[in-house]
Amino acid sequence: MKKPLVGALFAVLLLGAGTAPASAATSHDAAAPGTVRAAAATASRTAADAAPSGHAAVRAKAIGFAGTVALSNCSGSVVRAPGSQPGDPALVLSNGHCMESGFPGPGEVVFNQRSTRSFTLLNDSGSGVGTVRASKIAYGTMTDTDVSVYQLTSTYAQIESRYGIKALELNTAHPVQGTAITVVSGYWKRTYSCNVDGFVYRLKEGEWTWKDSVRYTSACQTIGGTSGSPVIDNATGKVVAVNNTGNEDGQRCTDNNPCEVDANGQVTVRKGINYAQETYGIVPCIGAGNVFDLNRAGCALPKP
């Protein structure tokens, strides 16, 4: 996993001084509360830093930060399903390993758990415009996928009225190989531009296994604190995945070093390559009023 960071102040100080050094996340990150496990950051440039002036750079710039949020240790975004209504309580999407309760174990699902977590809401340029607060973790897990969805005390209409920010829409279809994407980190206020390189039958990291993960092309060198960032389809502006991990050291299936396992059990290790979890499967689980109903038709998320 892209290690959750502790203390937004450190990030602010670094960003105020200019571009954060690639080693910063490795040097200063700490495990999520309640766990001794955490994934270290990939020590490399961001795609935005590395991209040459030209088509890729223009695409990265076209995707702004509006609707993204900064957590205390990760990134996230205010999202809605296609059927969500203005008066519904808004939802924030991040990773399961970013929850304040710590990393859920294999088979563990957090469902409708009270939370008062706060999130800094960003505008298009990446400036914080206000704070929104959770009422509960509507859903969270690291089994089959790595997601957390918080329900807020504010509605979409209230957020738009107060801050002029609209939620990002969750795409309803499986991502497509070759799609140009942007990973948008509210924590670091950075974007990473690349393409969907392919899909992984099983992505295994330590004791966790994720199904049908998105593999990026090498340009997306995400770092610690980018966990939970929305992965946005450049053409549609919709969220197709949530950023969550990468292989740092070339090790095989260990913490911080996920490996790919195909349908025949063949293991492939790709050092320096990063991954995300698809989000289209979340949509069928969201019912009227943005209430999570794991028994809805088409909902295949793991149940408690």
PDB file of C-alpha atoms in Angstrom, residues 61-236:
ATOM      1  CA  LYS A  61      -3.131  20.010 -16.443  1.00  0.00           C
ATOM      2  CA  ALA A  62      -6.693  19.672 -17.774  1.00  0.00           C
ATOM      3  CA  ILE A  63      -7.678  17.530 -14.785  1.00  0.00           C
ATOM      4  CA  GLY A  64      -7.887  19.787 -11.749  1.00  0.00           C
ATOM      5  CA  PHE A  65      -8.354  19.180  -8.025  1.00  0.00           C
ATOM      6  CA  ALA A  66     -11.985  20.265  -7.675  1.00  0.00           C
ATOM      7  CA  GLY A  67     -13.857  17.670  -5.647  1.00  0.00           C
ATOM      8  CA  THR A  68     -10.756  16.025  -4.205  1.00  0.00           C
ATOM      9  CA  VAL A  69     -10.017  16.059  -0.486  1.00  0.00           C
ATOM     10  CA  ALA A  70      -7.015  15.780   1.790  1.00  0.00           C
ATOM     11  CA  LEU A  71      -7.257  13.365   4.706  1.00  0.00           C
ATOM     12  CA  SER A  72      -4.882  13.467   7.659  1.00  0.00           C
ATOM     13  CA  ASN A  73      -2.878  10.633   6.119  1.00  0.00           C
ATOM     14  CA  CYS A  74      -4.171  10.031   2.587  1.00  0.00           C
ATOM     15  CA  SER A  75      -6.031  11.440  -0.394  1.00  0.00           C
ATOM     16  CA  GLY A  76      -9.664  11.088  -1.395  1.00  0.00           C
ATOM     17  CA  SER A  77     -12.550  12.616  -3.315  1.00  0.00           C
ATOM     18  CA  VAL A  78     -16.178  13.609  -2.941  1.00  0.00           C
ATOM     19  CA  VAL A  79     -18.048  11.220  -5.232  1.00  0.00           C
ATOM     20  CA  ARG A  80     -21.567  10.452  -6.340  1.00  0.00           C
ATOM     21  CA  ALA A  81     -23.285   7.624  -8.130  1.00  0.00           C
ATOM     22  CA  PRO A  82     -25.230   8.474 -11.302  1.00  0.00           C
ATOM     23  CA  GLY A  83     -28.448   8.163  -9.290  1.00  0.00           C
ATOM     24  CA  SER A  84     -27.330  10.305  -6.355  1.00  0.00           C
ATOM     25  CA  GLN A  85     -29.539  13.337  -5.690  1.00  0.00           C
ATOM     26  CA  PRO A  86     -28.561  16.896  -4.625  1.00  0.00           C
ATOM     27  CA  GLY A  87     -30.211  16.398  -1.244  1.00  0.00           C
ATOM     28  CA  ASP A  88     -28.402  13.136  -0.493  1.00  0.00           C
ATOM     29  CA  PRO A  89     -25.598  13.091   2.085  1.00  0.00           C
ATOM     30  CA  ALA A  90     -22.357  13.323   0.127  1.00  0.00           C
ATOM     31  CA  LEU A  91     -19.820  10.489  -0.002  1.00  0.00           C
ATOM     32  CA  VAL A  92     -16.019  10.559   0.212  1.00  0.00           C
ATOM     33  CA  LEU A  93     -14.015   7.790  -1.467  1.00  0.00           C
ATOM     34  CA  SER A  94     -10.579   6.675  -0.253  1.00  0.00           C
ATOM     35  CA  ASN A  95      -8.741   3.406   0.515  1.00  0.00           C
ATOM     36  CA  GLY A  96      -9.606   0.807   3.112  1.00  0.00           C
ATOM     37  CA  HIS A  97      -6.063   1.087   4.443  1.00  0.00           C
ATOM     38  CA  CYS A  98      -6.600   4.822   5.028  1.00  0.00           C
ATOM     39  CA  MET A  99      -9.347   4.369   7.634  1.00  0.00           C
ATOM     40  CA  GLU A 100      -8.644   5.869  11.047  1.00  0.00           C
ATOM     41  CA  SER A 101      -9.334   2.483  12.631  1.00  0.00           C
ATOM     42  CA  GLY A 102      -6.317   0.952  10.888  1.00  0.00           C
ATOM     43  CA  PHE A 103      -5.891  -1.720   8.240  1.00  0.00           C
ATOM     44  CA  PRO A 104      -8.845  -4.148   8.216  1.00  0.00           C
ATOM     45  CA  GLY A 105      -7.703  -7.746   8.177  1.00  0.00           C
ATOM     46  CA  PRO A 106      -8.449 -10.223   5.386  1.00  0.00           C
ATOM     47  CA  GLY A 107     -12.168 -10.922   5.334  1.00  0.00           C
ATOM     48  CA  GLU A 108     -12.977  -7.904   7.507  1.00  0.00           C
ATOM     49  CA  VAL A 109     -15.592  -5.408   6.365  1.00  0.00           C
ATOM     50  CA  VAL A 110     -16.408  -2.126   8.121  1.00  0.00           C
ATOM     51  CA  PHE A 111     -20.060  -1.222   7.593  1.00  0.00           C
ATOM     52  CA  ASN A 112     -21.993   1.779   8.929  1.00  0.00           C
ATOM     53  CA  GLN A 113     -19.417   2.540  11.590  1.00  0.00           C
ATOM     54  CA  ARG A 114     -19.673   5.939  13.279  1.00  0.00           C
ATOM     55  CA  SER A 115     -16.977   8.425  12.321  1.00  0.00           C
ATOM     56  CA  THR A 116     -16.360  12.139  12.840  1.00  0.00           C
ATOM     57  CA  ARG A 117     -13.384  12.323  10.506  1.00  0.00           C
ATOM     58  CA  SER A 118     -12.792  15.646   8.742  1.00  0.00           C
ATOM     59  CA  PHE A 119     -11.590  16.273   5.195  1.00  0.00           C
ATOM     60  CA  THR A 120     -10.136  19.385   3.586  1.00  0.00           C
ATOM     61  CA  LEU A 121     -12.067  20.127   0.402  1.00  0.00           C
ATOM     62  CA  LEU A 122     -10.044  21.445  -2.538  1.00  0.00           C
ATOM     63  CA  ASN A 123     -10.961  23.672  -5.459  1.00  0.00           C
ATOM     64  CA  ASP A 124      -9.730  23.283  -9.020  1.00  0.00           C
ATOM     65  CA  SER A 125      -6.340  24.876  -8.323  1.00  0.00           C
ATOM     66  CA  GLY A 126      -5.726  22.723  -5.238  1.00  0.00           C
ATOM     67  CA  SER A 127      -6.485  25.341  -2.591  1.00  0.00           C
ATOM     68  CA  GLY A 128      -8.409  24.274   0.486  1.00  0.00           C
ATOM     69  CA  VAL A 129     -11.810  25.961   0.520  1.00  0.00           C
ATOM     70  CA  GLY A 130     -13.361  24.389   3.588  1.00  0.00           C
ATOM     71  CA  THR A 131     -13.771  21.369   5.813  1.00  0.00           C
ATOM     72  CA  VAL A 132     -16.384  18.648   5.462  1.00  0.00           C
ATOM     73  CA  ARG A 133     -17.027  16.038   8.122  1.00  0.00           C
ATOM     74  CA  ALA A 134     -18.080  12.403   8.157  1.00  0.00           C
ATOM     75  CA  SER A 135     -21.001  10.980  10.060  1.00  0.00           C
ATOM     76  CA  LYS A 136     -19.931   7.387   9.426  1.00  0.00           C
ATOM     77  CA  ILE A 137     -17.817   4.989   7.425  1.00  0.00           C
ATOM     78  CA  ALA A 138     -20.543   3.646   5.162  1.00  0.00           C
ATOM     79  CA  TYR A 139     -18.261   0.908   3.824  1.00  0.00           C
ATOM     80  CA  GLY A 140     -14.624  -0.117   4.102  1.00  0.00           C
ATOM     81  CA  THR A 141     -12.542  -3.200   3.358  1.00  0.00           C
ATOM     82  CA  MET A 142      -9.216  -4.512   2.083  1.00  0.00           C
ATOM     83  CA  THR A 143     -10.704  -7.794   0.907  1.00  0.00           C
ATOM     84  CA  ASP A 144     -11.024  -8.205  -2.887  1.00  0.00           C
ATOM     85  CA  THR A 145     -10.551  -4.443  -3.161  1.00  0.00           C
ATOM     86  CA  ASP A 146      -9.081  -1.611  -1.086  1.00  0.00           C
ATOM     87  CA  VAL A 147     -11.771   1.018  -0.553  1.00  0.00           C
ATOM     88  CA  SER A 148     -13.419   3.138   2.086  1.00  0.00           C
ATOM     89  CA  VAL A 149     -16.517   5.269   1.564  1.00  0.00           C
ATOM     90  CA  TYR A 150     -17.454   7.866   4.174  1.00  0.00           C
ATOM     91  CA  GLN A 151     -20.886   9.436   4.415  1.00  0.00           C
ATOM     92  CA  LEU A 152     -20.749  13.148   5.216  1.00  0.00           C
ATOM     93  CA  THR A 153     -22.927  15.384   7.368  1.00  0.00           C
ATOM     94  CA  SER A 154     -23.331  17.691   4.335  1.00  0.00           C
ATOM     95  CA  THR A 155     -25.384  17.090   1.222  1.00  0.00           C
ATOM     96  CA  TYR A 156     -24.116  17.597  -2.317  1.00  0.00           C
ATOM     97  CA  ALA A 157     -26.322  20.677  -2.614  1.00  0.00           C
ATOM     98  CA  GLN A 158     -24.893  22.172   0.565  1.00  0.00           C
ATOM     99  CA  ILE A 159     -21.309  21.578  -0.557  1.00  0.00           C
ATOM    100  CA  GLU A 160     -21.980  23.140  -3.949  1.00  0.00           C
ATOM    101  CA  SER A 161     -23.787  26.103  -2.403  1.00  0.00           C
ATOM    102  CA  ARG A 162     -21.102  26.799   0.210  1.00  0.00           C
ATOM    103  CA  TYR A 163     -17.980  26.059  -1.784  1.00  0.00           C
ATOM    104  CA  GLY A 164     -18.963  25.918  -5.458  1.00  0.00           C
ATOM    105  CA  ILE A 165     -17.634  22.341  -5.672  1.00  0.00           C
ATOM    106  CA  LYS A 166     -19.392  19.515  -7.458  1.00  0.00           C
ATOM    107  CA  ALA A 167     -18.808  15.850  -6.680  1.00  0.00           C
ATOM    108  CA  LEU A 168     -16.925  13.608  -9.072  1.00  0.00           C
ATOM    109  CA  GLU A 169     -19.078  10.950 -10.695  1.00  0.00           C
ATOM    110  CA  LEU A 170     -18.286   7.248 -10.399  1.00  0.00           C
ATOM    111  CA  ASN A 171     -18.146   5.551 -13.785  1.00  0.00           C
ATOM    112  CA  THR A 172     -20.473   2.569 -14.123  1.00  0.00           C
ATOM    113  CA  ALA A 173     -18.379   0.538 -16.578  1.00  0.00           C
ATOM    114  CA  HIS A 174     -15.170  -1.458 -16.304  1.00  0.00           C
ATOM    115  CA  PRO A 175     -12.075   0.615 -17.208  1.00  0.00           C
ATOM    116  CA  VAL A 176     -10.560   0.106 -20.663  1.00  0.00           C
ATOM    117  CA  GLN A 177      -6.945  -0.760 -21.404  1.00  0.00           C
ATOM    118  CA  GLY A 178      -5.042   2.148 -22.936  1.00  0.00           C
ATOM    119  CA  THR A 179      -7.294   4.820 -21.419  1.00  0.00           C
ATOM    120  CA  ALA A 180      -5.505   8.066 -20.568  1.00  0.00           C
ATOM    121  CA  ILE A 181      -5.906   8.671 -16.833  1.00  0.00           C
ATOM    122  CA  THR A 182      -4.894  11.120 -14.137  1.00  0.00           C
ATOM    123  CA  VAL A 183      -4.308  10.212 -10.492  1.00  0.00           C
ATOM    124  CA  VAL A 184      -5.212  13.283  -8.425  1.00  0.00           C
ATOM    125  CA  SER A 185      -3.725  13.512  -4.928  1.00  0.00           C
ATOM    126  CA  GLY A 186      -5.494  15.920  -2.611  1.00  0.00           C
ATOM    127  CA  TYR A 187      -2.893  15.293   0.089  1.00  0.00           C
ATOM    128  CA  TRP A 188       0.093  16.357  -2.014  1.00  0.00           C
ATOM    129  CA  LYS A 189      -1.873  18.564  -4.439  1.00  0.00           C
ATOM    130  CA  ARG A 190      -0.174  16.742  -7.301  1.00  0.00           C
ATOM    131  CA  THR A 191      -1.364  14.892 -10.356  1.00  0.00           C
ATOM    132  CA  TYR A 192       0.147  11.878 -12.093  1.00  0.00           C
ATOM    133  CA  SER A 193      -0.653  11.306 -15.752  1.00  0.00           C
ATOM    134  CA  CYS A 194      -0.345   7.956 -17.548  1.00  0.00           C
ATOM    135  CA  ASN A 195      -2.488   5.215 -19.118  1.00  0.00           C
ATOM    136  CA  VAL A 196      -4.213   2.037 -18.039  1.00  0.00           C
ATOM    137  CA  ASP A 197      -1.590  -0.571 -18.912  1.00  0.00           C
ATOM    138  CA  GLY A 198      -3.788  -3.568 -18.162  1.00  0.00           C
ATOM    139  CA  PHE A 199      -5.610  -5.524 -15.486  1.00  0.00           C
ATOM    140  CA  VAL A 200      -4.394  -7.981 -12.872  1.00  0.00           C
ATOM    141  CA  TYR A 201      -6.399 -11.130 -12.168  1.00  0.00           C
ATOM    142  CA  ARG A 202      -5.177 -11.182  -8.565  1.00  0.00           C
ATOM    143  CA  LEU A 203      -2.891  -8.633  -6.927  1.00  0.00           C
ATOM    144  CA  LYS A 204      -1.362 -10.032  -3.744  1.00  0.00           C
ATOM    145  CA  GLU A 205       0.392  -7.953  -1.090  1.00  0.00           C
ATOM    146  CA  GLY A 206       1.284  -9.546   2.213  1.00  0.00           C
ATOM    147  CA  GLU A 207      -1.898 -11.063   3.623  1.00  0.00           C
ATOM    148  CA  TRP A 208      -4.259  -9.156   1.303  1.00  0.00           C
ATOM    149  CA  THR A 209      -5.472 -10.138  -2.164  1.00  0.00           C
ATOM    150  CA  TRP A 210      -7.317  -7.831  -4.578  1.00  0.00           C
ATOM    151  CA  LYS A 211      -9.269  -8.832  -7.646  1.00  0.00           C
ATOM    152  CA  ASP A 212      -9.088  -7.330 -11.155  1.00  0.00           C
ATOM    153  CA  SER A 213      -6.776  -4.451 -10.233  1.00  0.00           C
ATOM    154  CA  VAL A 214      -5.734  -1.655 -12.590  1.00  0.00           C
ATOM    155  CA  ARG A 215      -2.054  -1.571 -13.536  1.00  0.00           C
ATOM    156  CA  TYR A 216      -0.652   1.808 -14.606  1.00  0.00           C
ATOM    157  CA  THR A 217       1.942   2.446 -17.260  1.00  0.00           C
ATOM    158  CA  SER A 218       5.282   3.403 -15.707  1.00  0.00           C
ATOM    159  CA  ALA A 219       4.713   7.183 -15.877  1.00  0.00           C
ATOM    160  CA  CYS A 220       2.428   7.129 -12.807  1.00  0.00           C
ATOM    161  CA  GLN A 221       5.042   6.967 -10.053  1.00  0.00           C
ATOM    162  CA  THR A 222       2.719   7.584  -7.127  1.00  0.00           C
ATOM    163  CA  ILE A 223       4.144   8.134  -3.642  1.00  0.00           C
ATOM    164  CA  GLY A 224       3.084   7.837  -0.005  1.00  0.00           C
ATOM    165  CA  GLY A 225       0.064  10.018   0.725  1.00  0.00           C
ATOM    166  CA  THR A 226      -1.442   9.399  -2.715  1.00  0.00           C
ATOM    167  CA  SER A 227      -3.380   6.450  -1.298  1.00  0.00           C
ATOM    168  CA  GLY A 228      -7.078   6.975  -1.929  1.00  0.00           C
ATOM    169  CA  SER A 229      -6.572   9.367  -4.839  1.00  0.00           C
ATOM    170  CA  PRO A 230      -9.274   9.173  -7.495  1.00  0.00           C
ATOM    171  CA  VAL A 231      -8.142   7.801 -10.839  1.00  0.00           C
ATOM    172  CA  ILE A 232      -9.907   9.918 -13.425  1.00  0.00           C
ATOM    173  CA  ASP A 233     -10.600   9.102 -17.077  1.00  0.00           C
ATOM    174  CA  ASN A 234      -9.236  12.140 -18.903  1.00  0.00           C
ATOM    175  CA  ALA A 235     -11.884  11.939 -21.616  1.00  0.00           C
ATOM    176  CA  THR A 236     -14.959  11.739 -19.383  1.00  0.00           C
TER     177      THR A 236
END
